[in-house]
Coordinates of C-alpha atoms in Angstrom, one line a residue:
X1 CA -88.9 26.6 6.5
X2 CA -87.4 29.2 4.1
X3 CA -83.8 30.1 3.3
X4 CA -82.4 34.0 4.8
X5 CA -85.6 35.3 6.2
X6 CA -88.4 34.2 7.7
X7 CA -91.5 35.9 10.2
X8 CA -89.2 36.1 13.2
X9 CA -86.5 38.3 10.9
X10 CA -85.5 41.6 13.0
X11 CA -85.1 44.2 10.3
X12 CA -83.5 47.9 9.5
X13 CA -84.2 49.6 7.1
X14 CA -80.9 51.6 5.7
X15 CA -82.3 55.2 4.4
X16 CA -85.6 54.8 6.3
X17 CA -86.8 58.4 5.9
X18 CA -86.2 58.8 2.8
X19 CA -89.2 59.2 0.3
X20 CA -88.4 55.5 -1.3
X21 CA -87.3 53.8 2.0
X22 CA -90.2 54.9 3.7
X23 CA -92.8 53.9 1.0
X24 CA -90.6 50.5 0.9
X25 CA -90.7 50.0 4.0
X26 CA -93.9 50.1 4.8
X27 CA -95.3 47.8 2.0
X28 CA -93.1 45.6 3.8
X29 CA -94.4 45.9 7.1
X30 CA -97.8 45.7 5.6
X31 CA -96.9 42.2 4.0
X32 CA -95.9 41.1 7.6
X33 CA -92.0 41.6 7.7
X34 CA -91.0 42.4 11.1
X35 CA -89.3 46.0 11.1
X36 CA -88.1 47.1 13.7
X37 CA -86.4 50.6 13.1
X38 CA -84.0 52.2 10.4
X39 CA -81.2 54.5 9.9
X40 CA -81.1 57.8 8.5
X41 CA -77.8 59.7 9.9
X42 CA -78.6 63.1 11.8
X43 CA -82.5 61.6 12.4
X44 CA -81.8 59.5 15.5
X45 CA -84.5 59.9 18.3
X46 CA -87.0 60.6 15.5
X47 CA -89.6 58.2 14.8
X48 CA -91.1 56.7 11.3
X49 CA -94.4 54.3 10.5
X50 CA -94.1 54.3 14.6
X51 CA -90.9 53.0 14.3
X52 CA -87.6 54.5 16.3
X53 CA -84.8 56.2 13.4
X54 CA -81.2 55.9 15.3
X55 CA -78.2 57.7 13.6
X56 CA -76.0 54.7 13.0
X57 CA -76.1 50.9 12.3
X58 CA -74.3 49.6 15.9
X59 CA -76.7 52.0 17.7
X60 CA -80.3 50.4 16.2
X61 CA -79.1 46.4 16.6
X62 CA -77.8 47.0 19.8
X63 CA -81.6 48.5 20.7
X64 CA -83.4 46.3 18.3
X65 CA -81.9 43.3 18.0
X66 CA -82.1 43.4 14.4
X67 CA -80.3 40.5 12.2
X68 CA -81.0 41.6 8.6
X69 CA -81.1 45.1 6.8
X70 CA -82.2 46.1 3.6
X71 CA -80.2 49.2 2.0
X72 CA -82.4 51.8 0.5
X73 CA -79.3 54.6 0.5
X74 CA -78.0 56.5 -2.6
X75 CA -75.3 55.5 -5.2
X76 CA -72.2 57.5 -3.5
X77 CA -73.0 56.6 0.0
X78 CA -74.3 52.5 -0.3
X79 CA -71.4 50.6 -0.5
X80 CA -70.3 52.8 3.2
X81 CA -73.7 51.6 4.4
X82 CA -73.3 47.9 3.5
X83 CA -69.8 47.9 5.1
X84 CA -71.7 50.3 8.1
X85 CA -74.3 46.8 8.6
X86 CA -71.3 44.5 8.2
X87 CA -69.7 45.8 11.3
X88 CA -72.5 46.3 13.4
X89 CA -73.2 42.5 13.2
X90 CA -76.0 42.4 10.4
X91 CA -76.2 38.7 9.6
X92 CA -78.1 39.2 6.1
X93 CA -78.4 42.5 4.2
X94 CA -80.6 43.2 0.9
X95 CA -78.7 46.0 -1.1
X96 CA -81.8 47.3 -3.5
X97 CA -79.6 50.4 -4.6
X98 CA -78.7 50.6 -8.6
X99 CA -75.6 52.4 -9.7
X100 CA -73.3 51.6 -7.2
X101 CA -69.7 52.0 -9.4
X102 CA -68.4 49.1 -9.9
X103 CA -64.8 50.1 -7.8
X104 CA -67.2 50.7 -4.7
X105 CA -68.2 47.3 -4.8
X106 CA -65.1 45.7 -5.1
X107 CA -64.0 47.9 -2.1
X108 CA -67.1 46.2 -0.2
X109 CA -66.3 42.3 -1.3
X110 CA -62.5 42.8 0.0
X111 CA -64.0 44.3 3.5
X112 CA -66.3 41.6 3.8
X113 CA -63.4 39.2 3.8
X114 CA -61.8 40.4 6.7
X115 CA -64.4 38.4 8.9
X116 CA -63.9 34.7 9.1
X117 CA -66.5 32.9 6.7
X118 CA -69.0 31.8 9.8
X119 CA -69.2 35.3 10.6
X120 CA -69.7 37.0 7.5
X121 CA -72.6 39.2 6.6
X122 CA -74.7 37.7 3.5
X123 CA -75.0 40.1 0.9
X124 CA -77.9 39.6 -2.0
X125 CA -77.6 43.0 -4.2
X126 CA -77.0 45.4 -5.5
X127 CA -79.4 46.3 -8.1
X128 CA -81.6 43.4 -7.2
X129 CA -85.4 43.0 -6.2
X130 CA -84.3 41.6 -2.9
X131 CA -86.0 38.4 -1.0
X132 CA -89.2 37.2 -0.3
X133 CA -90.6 33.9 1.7
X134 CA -94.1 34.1 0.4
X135 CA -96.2 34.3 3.3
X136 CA -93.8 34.8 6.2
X137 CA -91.6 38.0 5.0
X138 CA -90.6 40.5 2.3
X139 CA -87.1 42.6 1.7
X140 CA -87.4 43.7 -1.0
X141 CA -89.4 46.0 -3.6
X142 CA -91.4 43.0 -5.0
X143 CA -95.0 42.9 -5.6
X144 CA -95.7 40.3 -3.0
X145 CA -99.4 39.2 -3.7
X146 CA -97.9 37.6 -6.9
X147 CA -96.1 34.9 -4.8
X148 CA -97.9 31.6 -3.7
X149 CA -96.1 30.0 -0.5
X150 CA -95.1 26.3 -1.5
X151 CA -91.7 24.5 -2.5
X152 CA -89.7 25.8 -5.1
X153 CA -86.7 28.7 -4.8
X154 CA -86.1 31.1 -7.1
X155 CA -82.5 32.7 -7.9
X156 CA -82.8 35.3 -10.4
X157 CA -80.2 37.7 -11.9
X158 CA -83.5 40.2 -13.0
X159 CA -85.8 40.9 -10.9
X160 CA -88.7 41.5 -13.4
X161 CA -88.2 38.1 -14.9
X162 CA -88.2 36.6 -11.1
X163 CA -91.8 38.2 -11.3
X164 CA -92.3 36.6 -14.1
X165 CA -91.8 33.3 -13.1
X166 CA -93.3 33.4 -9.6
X167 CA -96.6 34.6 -11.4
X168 CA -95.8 31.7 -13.5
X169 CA -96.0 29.1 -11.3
X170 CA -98.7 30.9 -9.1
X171 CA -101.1 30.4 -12.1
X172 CA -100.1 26.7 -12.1
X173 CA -100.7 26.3 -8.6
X174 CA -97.0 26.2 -7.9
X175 CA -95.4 28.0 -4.9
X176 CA -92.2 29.3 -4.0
X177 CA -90.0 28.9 -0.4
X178 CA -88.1 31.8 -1.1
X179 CA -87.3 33.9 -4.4
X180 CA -83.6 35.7 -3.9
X181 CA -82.8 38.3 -6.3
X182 CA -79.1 38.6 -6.7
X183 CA -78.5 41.8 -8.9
X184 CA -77.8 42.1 -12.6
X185 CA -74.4 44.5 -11.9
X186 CA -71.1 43.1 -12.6
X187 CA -70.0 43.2 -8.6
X188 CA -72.5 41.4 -6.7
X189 CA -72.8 40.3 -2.9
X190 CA -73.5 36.4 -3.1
X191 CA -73.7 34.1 -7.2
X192 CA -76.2 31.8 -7.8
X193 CA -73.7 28.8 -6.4
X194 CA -74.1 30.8 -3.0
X195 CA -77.9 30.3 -3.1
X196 CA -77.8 26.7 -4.9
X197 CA -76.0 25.6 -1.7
X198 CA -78.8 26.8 0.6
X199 CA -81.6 25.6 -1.2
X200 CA -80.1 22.4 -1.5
X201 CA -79.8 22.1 2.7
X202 CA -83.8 23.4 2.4
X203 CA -86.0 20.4 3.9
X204 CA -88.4 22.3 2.7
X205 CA -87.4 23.4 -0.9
X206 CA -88.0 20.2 -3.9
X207 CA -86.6 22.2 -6.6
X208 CA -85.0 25.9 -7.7
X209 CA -85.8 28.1 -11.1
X210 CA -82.4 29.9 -11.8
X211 CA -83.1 33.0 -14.2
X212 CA -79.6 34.5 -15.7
X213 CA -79.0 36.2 -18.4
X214 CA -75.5 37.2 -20.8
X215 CA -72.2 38.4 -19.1
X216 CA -70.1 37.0 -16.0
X217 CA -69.7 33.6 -15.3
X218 CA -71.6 32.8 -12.5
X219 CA -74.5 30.6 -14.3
X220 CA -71.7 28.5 -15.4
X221 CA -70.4 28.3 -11.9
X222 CA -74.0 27.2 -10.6
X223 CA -74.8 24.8 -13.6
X224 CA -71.2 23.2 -12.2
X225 CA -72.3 23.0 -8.5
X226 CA -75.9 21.7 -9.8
X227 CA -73.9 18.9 -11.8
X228 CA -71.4 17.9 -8.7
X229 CA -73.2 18.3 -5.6
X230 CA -77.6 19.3 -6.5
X231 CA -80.2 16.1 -5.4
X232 CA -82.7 18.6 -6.5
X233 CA -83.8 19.6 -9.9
X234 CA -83.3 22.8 -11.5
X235 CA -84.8 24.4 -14.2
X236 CA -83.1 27.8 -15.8
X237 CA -83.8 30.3 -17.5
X238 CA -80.8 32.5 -20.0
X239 CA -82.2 36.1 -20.6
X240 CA -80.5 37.3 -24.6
X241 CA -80.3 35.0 -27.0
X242 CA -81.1 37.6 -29.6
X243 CA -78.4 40.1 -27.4
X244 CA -75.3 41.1 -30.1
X245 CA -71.9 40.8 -28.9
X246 CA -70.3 43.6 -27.1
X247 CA -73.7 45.1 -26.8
X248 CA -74.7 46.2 -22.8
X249 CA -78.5 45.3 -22.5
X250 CA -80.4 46.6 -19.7
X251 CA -78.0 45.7 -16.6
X252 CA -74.7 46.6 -15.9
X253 CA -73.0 43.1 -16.1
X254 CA -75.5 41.6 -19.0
X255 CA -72.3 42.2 -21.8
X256 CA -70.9 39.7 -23.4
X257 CA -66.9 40.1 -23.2
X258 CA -65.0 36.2 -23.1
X259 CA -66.1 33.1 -24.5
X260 CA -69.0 31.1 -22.9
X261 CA -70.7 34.8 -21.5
X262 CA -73.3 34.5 -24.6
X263 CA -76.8 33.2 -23.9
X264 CA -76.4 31.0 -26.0
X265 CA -73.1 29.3 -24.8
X266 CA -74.6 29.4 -21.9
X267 CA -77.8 27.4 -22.5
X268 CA -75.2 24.6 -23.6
X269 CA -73.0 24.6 -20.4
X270 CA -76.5 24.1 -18.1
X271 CA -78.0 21.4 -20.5
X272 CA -74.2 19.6 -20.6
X273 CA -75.0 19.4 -16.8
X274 CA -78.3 18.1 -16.6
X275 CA -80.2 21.3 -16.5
X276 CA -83.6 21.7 -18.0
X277 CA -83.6 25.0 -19.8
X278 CA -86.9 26.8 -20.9
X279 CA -86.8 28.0 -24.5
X280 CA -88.4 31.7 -23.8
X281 CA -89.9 33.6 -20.8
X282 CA -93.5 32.3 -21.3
X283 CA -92.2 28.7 -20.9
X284 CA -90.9 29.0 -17.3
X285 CA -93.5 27.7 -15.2
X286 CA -94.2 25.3 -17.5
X287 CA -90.7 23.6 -17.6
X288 CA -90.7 23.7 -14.0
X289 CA -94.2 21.8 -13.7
X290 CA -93.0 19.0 -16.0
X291 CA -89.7 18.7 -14.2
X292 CA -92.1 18.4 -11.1
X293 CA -94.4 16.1 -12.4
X294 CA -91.7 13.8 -13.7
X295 CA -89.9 14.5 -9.6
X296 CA -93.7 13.2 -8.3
X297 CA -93.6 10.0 -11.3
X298 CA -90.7 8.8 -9.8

């Protein structure tokens, strides 16, 4: 079992024909995701990787069938595109686009709440790696061979350092359900509490890695629902310790701005509610194979 997707996932790829969703797409379909068409407007009737190209979202799931998309479309036109695979009745969309403005996105979160909550589209993204299930499926840009199929999730803010820590745990014979990335911008589709809650109800998940980083407050959030409502261990990692204040580093949402957005406020929040937090990026597998081994001890 895996959280989002899984072998039997339908998907569309949003910007198919382009030069990146095509080349995308079809290390996806090479890794065994099952996709089953895309969307480029004015292409429809067209084919690509022997795959049928329809002009609009409603028209490919009504054909297909398809439940999740991935969004491969350009800044100006993504957040239309998410909203275009809300309304069709996409049940889980990957947005990999970076540089969405920030106004765009907010515009997208407000639409999204006009369906009632057991009907809303899941949104992982933007500016994210997307999600993989070692083994079963890929949506994202990830480099899949690094990912050994076994029992612990992965949220992570970056996608490099969700690399990172897959490769990690791969080289300690550690393997992962399902790594989400959830996008380092300052708008984003679903926080690490989202993905907490599912990989708590995951038989077959035994404990998560959450890799954030300085800005927001959505690690603080997740260290909260992790100290109320987790059974399962979780290990973290905080991405800028040595980040100044006020400075933007690398993402759009990693700046510090109120109190408790510095790495290092944050490291005390997540330890204050039982959190195991590795030191540096070179400790992350290993924190996670002690928590482990002390889970197996007892």
């Amino acid at each position: 079992m895996a959280i989002l997707l899984d072998e039997s996932t339908k998907v569309l790829v949003q910007g198919f024909t382009g030069r990146i969703g095509r080349f995308h797409a079809e290390e996806m379909i090479t890794y065994g995701t099952r996709v089953v068409g895309g969307v480029t407007p004015g292409r429809g009737g067209q084919t690509c990787l022997e795959r049928p190209v329809f002009d609009t979202m409603k028209d490919a799931v009504r054909e297909t069938g398809a439940t999740a998309s991935i969004v491969f479309v350009p800044p100006p036109f993504a957040a239309d595109a998410i909203m275009e695979a809300a309304d069709a009745g996409i049940s889980y969309c990957v947005c990999i686009t970076d540089g969405i403005p920030t106004q765009d996105m907010m515009r997208v979160k407000r639409y999204l709440r006009r369906y009632q909550a057991t009907a809303r589209m899941r949104l992982t993204g933007p500016n994210c790696a997307g999600t993989i299930s070692p083994g079963r499926a890929m949506l994202g840009i990830m480099p899949g061979h690094i990912y050994l199929p076994g029992r612990v999730g992965i949220i992570g803010r970056s996608g490099t350092l969700g690399y990172e820590a897959a490769s990690q745990l791969k080289a300690l014979g550690i393997g992962v359900s399902t790594s989400v990335g959830i996008g380092g911008d300052p708008v984003n589709g679903s926080s690490f509490r989202d993905l907490l809650e599912l990989f708590e109800a995951d038989a077959d998940t035994d404990a998560v890695m959450m890799i954030g980083e300085i800005g927001g407050s959505q690690e603080a959030e997740g260290a909260a629902y992790v100290r109320d409502h987790m059974t399962k261990p979780v290990v973290a990692y905080i991405a800028g310790l040595a980040a100044p204040k006020g400075r933007r580093m690398g993402h759009a949402g990693a700046i510090v701005s109120a109190a408790g957005e510095s790495a290092a406020e944050k490291v005390e929040i997540l330890r204050s509610c039982g959190i195991a937090v590795a030191p540096d990026p070179s400790s992350m597998g290993r924190a996670m194979a002690g928590v482990l081994g002390a889970l197996v001890a007892s």
